Amino acid sequence: MRYISTRGEAPALGFEDVLLTGLATDGGLYVPESLPHFSLEEIRSWRGLPYAELAYKVMYPFVEDAIPADDFRAMLNETYSVFGHQAVAPLVQLDSNEWVMELFRGPTLAFKDFALQLLGRLLDYVLEKRKQHVVIMGATSGDTGSAAIEGCRRCEHVDIFILHPHQRVSEVQRRQMTTVQGDNIHNIAVKGNFDDCQRMVKESFGNQSFLGGKTQLAAVNSINWARIMAQIVYYFQASLALGGPDRSMAFSVPTGNFGDIFAGYLAKKMGLPVSQLVIATNRNDILHRFMSGNKYEQHQLEHTLSPSMDIMVSSNFERLLFDLHGRDGAAVKTLLENAAKGPVSIEDYRWKHARKLFDSDAVDDKTTCDTIREVYEQNEYLLDPHTAIGVRAARNCRRDSAVPMITLGTAHPAKFPDAITESGLSVKPQLPAHMADLFEREERYTVLENSVSEVQSFIGKHWKNA
Ligand SMILES: *Cc1c(COP(=O)(O)O)cnc(C)c1O
C-alpha cells in the first residue's frame, strides 16, 4: 500500500514512513492511494470474532508491506487486552433502536486510546527494525496528552514530551499524564496557554537543531494516518454486533478534527453498509456551517463543556476535501491556501455530494446539559458531554427509525464531572476501579517559562541518549 499527499506534490510513501512523518512536505496529509474493499460475504464471515482479530482483518491491508501478519496480530492482541471490557467497544442500548458504543474503556477513558495504544506499539516496532529513535513532542489541552503518554510508556525507542498549559488543565486530566511512571515520559507545564504550547511544538518541528541531529521529532496528533486507520475497526464491530452487514447502520459521531467520523466514511467506502453519518459538533461548528451553507470559515474559538471538540479549523477535513475534488491535490492546495485567508466555498455539485454523505448538527452547552439529564432520567445512564452532543445530533438528524442509530461514546463521564453537575444531576460519576487511586498517586512534571528556547533546551538535555 502506498500513501499519497492530499496536496499532490510530496512523494508517495510506504506505511513505515507515513507512520514516522507528520505533515507531508507539501503541507498535505497522507491518505492511502487506494482502499481495500471487502465483500458482504467476507464481512459476514467476521461475525463473532474477538475485537483484536477483527482489527487484524480490517487493518492488515494497510500495513502488509511493513509488518508480517503474525507480528501484527500479536501487536493487536496486546493493544486491545489493556481495555477494561472483554468486548473492547461494548454497545449500550438507549432506546428500541438506538445505541451508544462505549469507546472509553481504555486506560485513559477516551476513544483516543484505540489509536494511540496501537500507535505506540507500531512506532516501537518500526524503530526497532530500523535501529532508530524518535522524540514525540506534543501539546495538549487534555485528552490527547494522556492517551499518547499511556500509548508510549513501554516504548524503548521513543521519548515523549507533552506540553500542557500550567494550571489550565483539569486535575483529572493533569494527573492522568503526570502520574504515569517511565524514564521516557516527560511532562512540561508551560507558564502560558494552550496556543503557546502549540506554537512551541510547531516551531520545533520546523527547526529541530536543538536535538543535535541525533534523533528526530514524530507527531501523534490525528494528522497521523495510523490513528485514522485504527478507528475504522469499531464501525465494523458495531455493525456486526447488530446484524450487519445484512442491514445498514447509522452513526452519529461527536467530532472536532474530523478524525473519528472520517474513519466512518472510510469504513463505508471499504464495503460496510452505512446509510447515515452524522457530524455532531459543539458551538465550534465550522463543519456544521460548511455542511449547511457551503461556507468554510474560521470563527473565534469558544470554550465549551466539551473541550476536546473545541477547535477553530478541522485538520482532517482536508482528507475529505481531497476525495470531494476527485483527488486533485492542486485544487485542494489552492482551496486551503485561500481558506487560511478567509471564507471559501466549493463548487455546488461537490458540496451537494458532501451533503449526501453526511448530515450535521451543532449543539450548545445548554442543550448538551439537557441531553445528559434527559438520558439519565430515561435510562439511568450517564453521558459525558461529548457523547451527549452525539446523542442529541443523532436524535435531531435521524432519517429512518428502522435503521439502528449508533452514537460513538467518546469519553467516560467521570472525566468531565463539571458538565454533569451543570446539568443539575446530583449523581457523581465514579472513576473505574483501575483509576480509583488517581488522586493519591505521585505526580512528576516540570514547570517551565513560556519560552521556546527554554523548552527546547530541556528536551535537548532529557531525551534518552542526550
Ligand atoms: C478528541 C475527542 C473528540 C474529537 O475527535 P476528532 O477525531 O478530533 O473529531 C471527541 N470527543 C472526545 C472525548 C475526544 O477526546
mmCIF file of C-alpha atoms in Angstrom, residues 70-411:
data_model
loop_
_atom_site.group_PDB
_atom_site.id
_atom_site.type_symbol
_atom_site.label_atom_id
_atom_site.label_comp_id
_atom_site.label_asym_id
_atom_site.label_seq_id
_atom_site.Cartn_x
_atom_site.Cartn_y
_atom_site.Cartn_z
ATOM 1 C CA ASP A 70 1.953 -12.792 12.931
ATOM 2 C CA ASP A 71 3.733 -9.770 14.343
ATOM 3 C CA PHE A 72 0.769 -7.526 13.567
ATOM 4 C CA ARG A 73 -1.646 -9.989 15.192
ATOM 5 C CA ALA A 74 0.491 -10.155 18.330
ATOM 6 C CA MET A 75 0.631 -6.375 18.484
ATOM 7 C CA LEU A 76 -3.154 -6.084 18.209
ATOM 8 C CA ASN A 77 -3.752 -8.729 20.870
ATOM 9 C CA GLU A 78 -1.528 -6.799 23.245
ATOM 10 C CA THR A 79 -3.062 -3.440 22.327
ATOM 11 C CA TYR A 80 -6.667 -4.377 22.961
ATOM 12 C CA SER A 81 -6.023 -6.585 26.014
ATOM 13 C CA VAL A 82 -5.437 -3.475 28.134
ATOM 14 C CA PHE A 83 -9.045 -2.367 27.684
ATOM 15 C CA GLY A 84 -11.300 -2.711 30.698
ATOM 16 C CA HIS A 85 -14.095 -4.629 28.967
ATOM 17 C CA GLN A 86 -13.996 -8.004 27.230
ATOM 18 C CA ALA A 87 -15.881 -6.612 24.240
ATOM 19 C CA VAL A 88 -13.378 -3.705 23.985
ATOM 20 C CA ALA A 89 -16.083 -1.484 22.405
ATOM 21 C CA PRO A 90 -19.333 -2.583 24.108
ATOM 22 C CA LEU A 91 -22.750 -1.342 22.959
ATOM 23 C CA VAL A 92 -25.309 0.055 25.367
ATOM 24 C CA GLN A 93 -28.935 0.336 24.305
ATOM 25 C CA LEU A 94 -30.728 3.651 24.904
ATOM 26 C CA ASP A 95 -33.984 3.099 23.066
ATOM 27 C CA SER A 96 -35.627 0.468 20.869
ATOM 28 C CA ASN A 97 -33.217 1.036 18.025
ATOM 29 C CA GLU A 98 -30.724 3.481 19.473
ATOM 30 C CA TRP A 99 -27.284 2.688 20.898
ATOM 31 C CA VAL A 100 -24.126 4.128 22.394
ATOM 32 C CA MET A 101 -20.850 2.407 21.547
ATOM 33 C CA GLU A 102 -18.617 2.839 24.606
ATOM 34 C CA LEU A 103 -15.197 3.721 23.256
ATOM 35 C CA PHE A 104 -13.932 4.814 26.668
ATOM 36 C CA ARG A 105 -12.919 1.528 28.234
ATOM 37 C CA GLY A 106 -9.223 2.047 27.509
ATOM 38 C CA PRO A 107 -6.557 3.154 30.017
ATOM 39 C CA THR A 108 -7.282 6.901 29.771
ATOM 40 C CA LEU A 109 -11.062 6.663 29.384
ATOM 41 C CA ALA A 110 -11.392 8.306 25.961
ATOM 42 C CA PHE A 111 -11.638 6.868 22.454
ATOM 43 C CA LYS A 112 -8.150 8.131 21.599
ATOM 44 C CA ASP A 113 -6.785 5.035 23.352
ATOM 45 C CA PHE A 114 -7.963 2.887 20.413
ATOM 46 C CA ALA A 115 -5.465 4.537 18.134
ATOM 47 C CA LEU A 116 -2.724 5.690 20.493
ATOM 48 C CA GLN A 117 -2.278 2.355 22.238
ATOM 49 C CA LEU A 118 -1.623 0.893 18.811
ATOM 50 C CA LEU A 119 0.453 3.822 17.566
ATOM 51 C CA GLY A 120 2.983 3.462 20.405
ATOM 52 C CA ARG A 121 3.477 -0.206 19.581
ATOM 53 C CA LEU A 122 3.711 0.417 15.840
ATOM 54 C CA LEU A 123 6.336 3.117 16.363
ATOM 55 C CA ASP A 124 8.461 0.950 18.600
ATOM 56 C CA TYR A 125 8.229 -1.981 16.183
ATOM 57 C CA VAL A 126 9.327 0.045 13.170
ATOM 58 C CA LEU A 127 12.040 1.904 15.103
ATOM 59 C CA GLU A 128 13.464 -1.352 16.448
ATOM 60 C CA LYS A 129 13.685 -2.692 12.915
ATOM 61 C CA ARG A 130 15.366 0.465 11.649
ATOM 62 C CA LYS A 131 17.553 0.975 14.733
ATOM 63 C CA GLN A 132 16.192 4.487 15.046
ATOM 64 C CA HIS A 133 14.899 6.665 17.846
ATOM 65 C CA VAL A 134 12.272 9.430 17.859
ATOM 66 C CA VAL A 135 11.181 12.163 20.207
ATOM 67 C CA ILE A 136 7.452 12.730 20.324
ATOM 68 C CA MET A 137 6.623 16.305 21.088
ATOM 69 C CA GLY A 138 3.009 17.300 21.523
ATOM 70 C CA ALA A 139 0.817 19.970 23.070
ATOM 71 C CA THR A 140 -2.370 19.054 24.843
ATOM 72 C CA SER A 141 -5.343 20.741 26.397
ATOM 73 C CA GLY A 142 -6.468 17.410 27.829
ATOM 74 C CA ASP A 143 -7.234 14.005 26.293
ATOM 75 C CA THR A 144 -4.576 13.565 23.612
ATOM 76 C CA GLY A 145 -1.667 14.030 26.007
ATOM 77 C CA SER A 146 -2.688 11.329 28.445
ATOM 78 C CA ALA A 147 -3.594 8.831 25.720
ATOM 79 C CA ALA A 148 -0.267 9.443 23.953
ATOM 80 C CA ILE A 149 1.702 9.026 27.181
ATOM 81 C CA GLU A 150 -0.101 5.780 28.013
ATOM 82 C CA GLY A 151 0.478 4.559 24.477
ATOM 83 C CA CYS A 152 4.231 5.218 24.607
ATOM 84 C CA ARG A 153 5.076 4.317 28.203
ATOM 85 C CA ARG A 154 6.636 0.989 27.283
ATOM 86 C CA CYS A 155 8.338 2.107 24.084
ATOM 87 C CA GLU A 156 12.093 1.597 24.049
ATOM 88 C CA HIS A 157 12.830 3.813 21.096
ATOM 89 C CA VAL A 158 10.581 6.739 21.902
ATOM 90 C CA ASP A 159 10.909 9.627 24.335
ATOM 91 C CA ILE A 160 7.735 11.618 24.765
ATOM 92 C CA PHE A 161 7.480 15.257 25.850
ATOM 93 C CA ILE A 162 3.967 16.595 26.369
ATOM 94 C CA LEU A 163 3.419 20.303 26.944
ATOM 95 C CA HIS A 164 0.337 21.428 28.818
ATOM 96 C CA PRO A 165 -0.617 24.939 29.915
ATOM 97 C CA HIS A 166 0.361 25.267 33.596
ATOM 98 C CA GLN A 167 -2.694 25.349 35.893
ATOM 99 C CA ARG A 168 -5.079 25.378 32.937
ATOM 100 C CA VAL A 169 -5.997 21.704 32.576
ATOM 101 C CA SER A 170 -8.384 19.896 34.913
ATOM 102 C CA GLU A 171 -6.878 17.995 37.833
ATOM 103 C CA VAL A 172 -8.068 14.625 36.487
ATOM 104 C CA GLN A 173 -6.524 15.394 33.111
ATOM 105 C CA ARG A 174 -3.223 16.567 34.613
ATOM 106 C CA ARG A 175 -2.954 13.590 36.924
ATOM 107 C CA GLN A 176 -3.662 11.184 34.078
ATOM 108 C CA MET A 177 -0.498 12.490 32.453
ATOM 109 C CA THR A 178 1.793 13.221 35.370
ATOM 110 C CA THR A 179 1.284 10.023 37.383
ATOM 111 C CA VAL A 180 2.447 7.690 34.609
ATOM 112 C CA GLN A 181 5.889 6.342 35.560
ATOM 113 C CA GLY A 182 8.607 5.830 32.991
ATOM 114 C CA ASP A 183 12.034 7.265 32.202
ATOM 115 C CA ASN A 184 10.937 8.151 28.684
ATOM 116 C CA ILE A 185 7.918 10.199 29.816
ATOM 117 C CA HIS A 186 8.314 13.914 30.331
ATOM 118 C CA ASN A 187 5.531 16.312 31.249
ATOM 119 C CA ILE A 188 6.185 20.001 30.841
ATOM 120 C CA ALA A 189 3.822 22.569 32.344
ATOM 121 C CA VAL A 190 4.334 25.764 30.371
ATOM 122 C CA LYS A 191 3.548 29.078 32.064
ATOM 123 C CA GLY A 192 1.299 30.098 29.180
ATOM 124 C CA ASN A 193 -1.867 28.960 27.413
ATOM 125 C CA PHE A 194 -2.600 26.085 25.033
ATOM 126 C CA ASP A 195 -1.853 28.210 21.970
ATOM 127 C CA ASP A 196 1.613 28.987 23.365
ATOM 128 C CA CYS A 197 2.238 25.250 23.782
ATOM 129 C CA GLN A 198 1.049 24.532 20.265
ATOM 130 C CA ARG A 199 3.184 27.297 18.802
ATOM 131 C CA MET A 200 6.286 25.871 20.506
ATOM 132 C CA VAL A 201 5.613 22.434 19.065
ATOM 133 C CA LYS A 202 5.104 23.829 15.597
ATOM 134 C CA GLU A 203 8.266 25.896 15.775
ATOM 135 C CA SER A 204 10.252 22.901 16.994
ATOM 136 C CA PHE A 205 9.089 20.710 14.098
ATOM 137 C CA GLY A 206 10.217 23.475 11.758
ATOM 138 C CA ASN A 207 13.736 23.627 13.197
ATOM 139 C CA GLN A 208 14.952 20.516 15.010
ATOM 140 C CA SER A 209 18.549 21.647 15.540
ATOM 141 C CA PHE A 210 18.058 21.548 19.336
ATOM 142 C CA LEU A 211 18.155 17.742 19.030
ATOM 143 C CA GLY A 212 21.699 17.878 17.729
ATOM 144 C CA GLY A 213 20.939 15.713 14.689
ATOM 145 C CA LYS A 214 20.899 12.541 16.820
ATOM 146 C CA THR A 215 17.140 11.917 16.788
ATOM 147 C CA GLN A 216 14.045 13.375 15.123
ATOM 148 C CA LEU A 217 10.574 14.548 16.105
ATOM 149 C CA ALA A 218 7.443 12.479 15.427
ATOM 150 C CA ALA A 219 3.783 13.538 15.609
ATOM 151 C CA VAL A 220 0.943 11.830 17.431
ATOM 152 C CA ASN A 221 -1.940 14.146 16.546
ATOM 153 C CA SER A 222 -4.721 12.938 14.300
ATOM 154 C CA ILE A 223 -2.961 14.007 11.128
ATOM 155 C CA ASN A 224 -1.054 10.724 11.613
ATOM 156 C CA TRP A 225 -2.655 8.189 9.257
ATOM 157 C CA ALA A 226 -2.208 5.293 11.702
ATOM 158 C CA ARG A 227 -4.651 6.948 14.079
ATOM 159 C CA ILE A 228 -7.393 7.126 11.457
ATOM 160 C CA MET A 229 -6.732 3.543 10.401
ATOM 161 C CA ALA A 230 -7.248 2.190 13.924
ATOM 162 C CA GLN A 231 -10.591 3.963 14.195
ATOM 163 C CA ILE A 232 -12.123 2.243 11.160
ATOM 164 C CA VAL A 233 -12.348 -1.053 13.026
ATOM 165 C CA TYR A 234 -15.032 -0.225 15.552
ATOM 166 C CA TYR A 235 -17.538 0.749 12.859
ATOM 167 C CA PHE A 236 -17.308 -2.833 11.590
ATOM 168 C CA GLN A 237 -17.509 -4.160 15.142
ATOM 169 C CA ALA A 238 -20.721 -2.258 15.937
ATOM 170 C CA SER A 239 -22.355 -3.226 12.672
ATOM 171 C CA LEU A 240 -21.552 -6.923 13.053
ATOM 172 C CA ALA A 241 -22.914 -6.909 16.586
ATOM 173 C CA LEU A 242 -26.273 -5.519 15.443
ATOM 174 C CA GLY A 243 -26.960 -7.645 12.380
ATOM 175 C CA GLY A 244 -24.669 -6.110 9.796
ATOM 176 C CA PRO A 245 -23.670 -6.353 7.071
ATOM 177 C CA ASP A 246 -27.149 -7.703 6.271
ATOM 178 C CA ARG A 247 -28.678 -4.475 7.444
ATOM 179 C CA SER A 248 -27.396 -0.988 7.169
ATOM 180 C CA MET A 249 -26.372 1.215 10.148
ATOM 181 C CA ALA A 250 -26.438 4.904 11.038
ATOM 182 C CA PHE A 251 -23.676 6.504 13.122
ATOM 183 C CA SER A 252 -23.532 9.795 14.975
ATOM 184 C CA VAL A 253 -20.017 10.987 15.770
ATOM 185 C CA PRO A 254 -19.012 13.788 18.166
ATOM 186 C CA THR A 255 -16.224 15.448 16.261
ATOM 187 C CA GLY A 256 -13.783 18.337 16.238
ATOM 188 C CA ASN A 257 -10.904 17.496 13.950
ATOM 189 C CA PHE A 258 -12.984 15.234 11.682
ATOM 190 C CA GLY A 259 -10.775 12.254 12.523
ATOM 191 C CA ASP A 260 -13.239 9.832 14.029
ATOM 192 C CA ILE A 261 -16.007 10.471 11.518
ATOM 193 C CA PHE A 262 -13.606 10.303 8.591
ATOM 194 C CA ALA A 263 -12.834 6.757 9.747
ATOM 195 C CA GLY A 264 -16.572 6.001 9.476
ATOM 196 C CA TYR A 265 -16.639 7.357 5.947
ATOM 197 C CA LEU A 266 -13.732 5.049 5.087
ATOM 198 C CA ALA A 267 -15.492 2.024 6.634
ATOM 199 C CA LYS A 268 -18.376 2.706 4.272
ATOM 200 C CA LYS A 269 -16.079 3.005 1.274
ATOM 201 C CA MET A 270 -14.461 -0.278 2.256
ATOM 202 C CA GLY A 271 -17.803 -2.043 1.884
ATOM 203 C CA LEU A 272 -19.653 -1.677 5.196
ATOM 204 C CA PRO A 273 -23.347 -0.822 4.648
ATOM 205 C CA VAL A 274 -23.753 2.582 6.329
ATOM 206 C CA SER A 275 -26.842 4.598 5.457
ATOM 207 C CA GLN A 276 -26.199 7.705 7.534
ATOM 208 C CA LEU A 277 -23.211 9.509 9.070
ATOM 209 C CA VAL A 278 -24.000 12.422 11.382
ATOM 210 C CA ILE A 279 -21.344 15.045 12.137
ATOM 211 C CA ALA A 280 -22.009 16.233 15.703
ATOM 212 C CA THR A 281 -20.210 19.410 16.769
ATOM 213 C CA ASN A 282 -20.404 21.812 19.705
ATOM 214 C CA ARG A 283 -20.508 25.599 19.270
ATOM 215 C CA ASN A 284 -17.189 25.388 17.431
ATOM 216 C CA ASP A 285 -19.239 24.437 14.417
ATOM 217 C CA ILE A 286 -17.139 25.103 11.310
ATOM 218 C CA LEU A 287 -18.110 21.686 9.935
ATOM 219 C CA HIS A 288 -21.827 22.170 10.542
ATOM 220 C CA ARG A 289 -21.721 25.627 8.960
ATOM 221 C CA PHE A 290 -19.975 24.212 5.918
ATOM 222 C CA MET A 291 -22.490 21.374 5.584
ATOM 223 C CA SER A 292 -25.454 23.754 5.968
ATOM 224 C CA GLY A 293 -24.299 26.627 3.787
ATOM 225 C CA ASN A 294 -21.196 25.696 1.757
ATOM 226 C CA LYS A 295 -19.015 28.203 3.546
ATOM 227 C CA TYR A 296 -15.800 27.103 5.255
ATOM 228 C CA GLU A 297 -14.879 29.918 7.585
ATOM 229 C CA GLN A 298 -12.874 30.192 10.809
ATOM 230 C CA HIS A 299 -14.634 31.798 13.752
ATOM 231 C CA GLN A 300 -13.293 32.761 17.171
ATOM 232 C CA LEU A 301 -12.615 29.765 19.441
ATOM 233 C CA GLU A 302 -15.332 29.191 22.049
ATOM 234 C CA HIS A 303 -14.690 27.368 25.307
ATOM 235 C CA THR A 304 -17.424 24.804 25.886
ATOM 236 C CA LEU A 305 -18.309 21.987 28.264
ATOM 237 C CA SER A 306 -16.934 19.583 25.619
ATOM 238 C CA PRO A 307 -13.324 20.867 25.462
ATOM 239 C CA SER A 308 -11.971 18.012 23.340
ATOM 240 C CA MET A 309 -14.019 19.343 20.440
ATOM 241 C CA ASP A 310 -13.007 22.996 20.864
ATOM 242 C CA ILE A 311 -11.275 23.705 17.564
ATOM 243 C CA MET A 312 -11.279 26.532 15.009
ATOM 244 C CA VAL A 313 -10.249 24.551 11.935
ATOM 245 C CA SER A 314 -10.763 20.875 11.397
ATOM 246 C CA SER A 315 -7.497 19.414 10.149
ATOM 247 C CA ASN A 316 -8.698 16.040 8.860
ATOM 248 C CA PHE A 317 -11.423 17.650 6.791
ATOM 249 C CA GLU A 318 -8.697 18.109 4.201
ATOM 250 C CA ARG A 319 -8.791 14.355 3.630
ATOM 251 C CA LEU A 320 -12.466 14.539 2.686
ATOM 252 C CA LEU A 321 -11.952 17.618 0.536
ATOM 253 C CA PHE A 322 -9.369 15.620 -1.415
ATOM 254 C CA ASP A 323 -11.996 12.995 -2.295
ATOM 255 C CA LEU A 324 -14.662 15.620 -2.996
ATOM 256 C CA HIS A 325 -12.278 17.137 -5.555
ATOM 257 C CA GLY A 326 -11.708 13.876 -7.359
ATOM 258 C CA ARG A 327 -8.317 13.526 -5.590
ATOM 259 C CA ASP A 328 -6.962 16.597 -7.344
ATOM 260 C CA GLY A 329 -4.163 17.703 -4.991
ATOM 261 C CA ALA A 330 -3.592 21.012 -6.759
ATOM 262 C CA ALA A 331 -7.242 22.004 -6.280
ATOM 263 C CA VAL A 332 -7.078 21.131 -2.567
ATOM 264 C CA LYS A 333 -3.861 23.103 -2.172
ATOM 265 C CA THR A 334 -5.404 26.235 -3.691
ATOM 266 C CA LEU A 335 -8.596 25.856 -1.680
ATOM 267 C CA LEU A 336 -6.803 25.500 1.656
ATOM 268 C CA GLU A 337 -4.357 28.285 0.969
ATOM 269 C CA ASN A 338 -7.366 30.504 0.347
ATOM 270 C CA ALA A 339 -9.134 29.135 3.438
ATOM 271 C CA ALA A 340 -6.223 30.351 5.580
ATOM 272 C CA LYS A 341 -7.001 33.912 4.401
ATOM 273 C CA GLY A 342 -10.803 33.965 4.586
ATOM 274 C CA PRO A 343 -14.042 32.085 3.917
ATOM 275 C CA VAL A 344 -14.123 29.632 0.992
ATOM 276 C CA SER A 345 -16.783 27.594 -0.818
ATOM 277 C CA ILE A 346 -16.567 24.624 -3.151
ATOM 278 C CA GLU A 347 -18.419 24.046 -6.426
ATOM 279 C CA ASP A 348 -22.098 23.448 -5.797
ATOM 280 C CA TYR A 349 -22.195 19.891 -7.158
ATOM 281 C CA ARG A 350 -19.286 18.865 -4.945
ATOM 282 C CA TRP A 351 -20.968 20.363 -1.901
ATOM 283 C CA LYS A 352 -24.227 18.571 -2.751
ATOM 284 C CA HIS A 353 -22.260 15.360 -2.889
ATOM 285 C CA ALA A 354 -20.878 16.066 0.620
ATOM 286 C CA ARG A 355 -24.440 16.614 1.832
ATOM 287 C CA LYS A 356 -25.389 13.189 0.531
ATOM 288 C CA LEU A 357 -22.551 11.635 2.504
ATOM 289 C CA PHE A 358 -23.110 13.443 5.812
ATOM 290 C CA ASP A 359 -25.755 15.082 7.951
ATOM 291 C CA SER A 360 -24.699 17.533 10.640
ATOM 292 C CA ASP A 361 -25.792 19.360 13.750
ATOM 293 C CA ALA A 362 -24.272 21.787 16.270
ATOM 294 C CA VAL A 363 -25.245 21.529 19.937
ATOM 295 C CA ASP A 364 -24.704 24.278 22.519
ATOM 296 C CA ASP A 365 -23.821 23.812 26.197
ATOM 297 C CA LYS A 366 -27.374 24.172 27.449
ATOM 298 C CA THR A 367 -28.713 21.529 25.080
ATOM 299 C CA THR A 368 -25.753 19.304 25.975
ATOM 300 C CA CYS A 369 -26.741 19.502 29.638
ATOM 301 C CA ASP A 370 -30.434 18.973 28.811
ATOM 302 C CA THR A 371 -29.471 15.818 26.937
ATOM 303 C CA ILE A 372 -27.322 14.481 29.794
ATOM 304 C CA ARG A 373 -30.277 14.995 32.128
ATOM 305 C CA GLU A 374 -32.861 13.606 29.706
ATOM 306 C CA VAL A 375 -30.927 10.399 29.066
ATOM 307 C CA TYR A 376 -30.185 9.944 32.762
ATOM 308 C CA GLU A 377 -33.885 10.316 33.571
ATOM 309 C CA GLN A 378 -34.885 7.899 30.793
ATOM 310 C CA ASN A 379 -32.217 5.243 31.353
ATOM 311 C CA GLU A 380 -30.198 5.971 34.491
ATOM 312 C CA TYR A 381 -27.261 6.154 32.108
ATOM 313 C CA LEU A 382 -24.723 8.952 32.391
ATOM 314 C CA LEU A 383 -23.341 10.506 29.213
ATOM 315 C CA ASP A 384 -20.193 12.593 29.093
ATOM 316 C CA PRO A 385 -20.731 15.970 27.379
ATOM 317 C CA HIS A 386 -19.099 14.892 24.085
ATOM 318 C CA THR A 387 -21.217 11.780 23.800
ATOM 319 C CA ALA A 388 -24.304 13.795 24.777
ATOM 320 C CA ILE A 389 -23.711 16.001 21.742
ATOM 321 C CA GLY A 390 -23.608 12.872 19.605
ATOM 322 C CA VAL A 391 -26.883 11.569 21.042
ATOM 323 C CA ARG A 392 -28.610 14.931 20.572
ATOM 324 C CA ALA A 393 -27.439 15.193 16.960
ATOM 325 C CA ALA A 394 -28.497 11.588 16.320
ATOM 326 C CA ARG A 395 -31.993 12.317 17.569
ATOM 327 C CA ASN A 396 -32.249 15.566 15.598
ATOM 328 C CA CYS A 397 -30.918 14.214 12.307
ATOM 329 C CA ARG A 398 -32.277 10.684 12.220
ATOM 330 C CA ARG A 399 -33.779 9.724 8.873
ATOM 331 C CA ASP A 400 -35.105 6.191 9.347
ATOM 332 C CA SER A 401 -36.100 4.745 12.706
ATOM 333 C CA ALA A 402 -35.818 1.211 11.319
ATOM 334 C CA VAL A 403 -32.058 1.659 10.911
ATOM 335 C CA PRO A 404 -30.026 1.190 14.115
ATOM 336 C CA MET A 405 -28.571 4.538 15.201
ATOM 337 C CA ILE A 406 -25.235 4.211 16.986
ATOM 338 C CA THR A 407 -23.641 7.184 18.738
ATOM 339 C CA LEU A 408 -19.924 6.913 19.368
ATOM 340 C CA GLY A 409 -19.340 7.322 23.109
ATOM 341 C CA THR A 410 -16.029 9.158 23.072
ATOM 342 C CA ALA A 411 -15.297 9.702 26.789
#
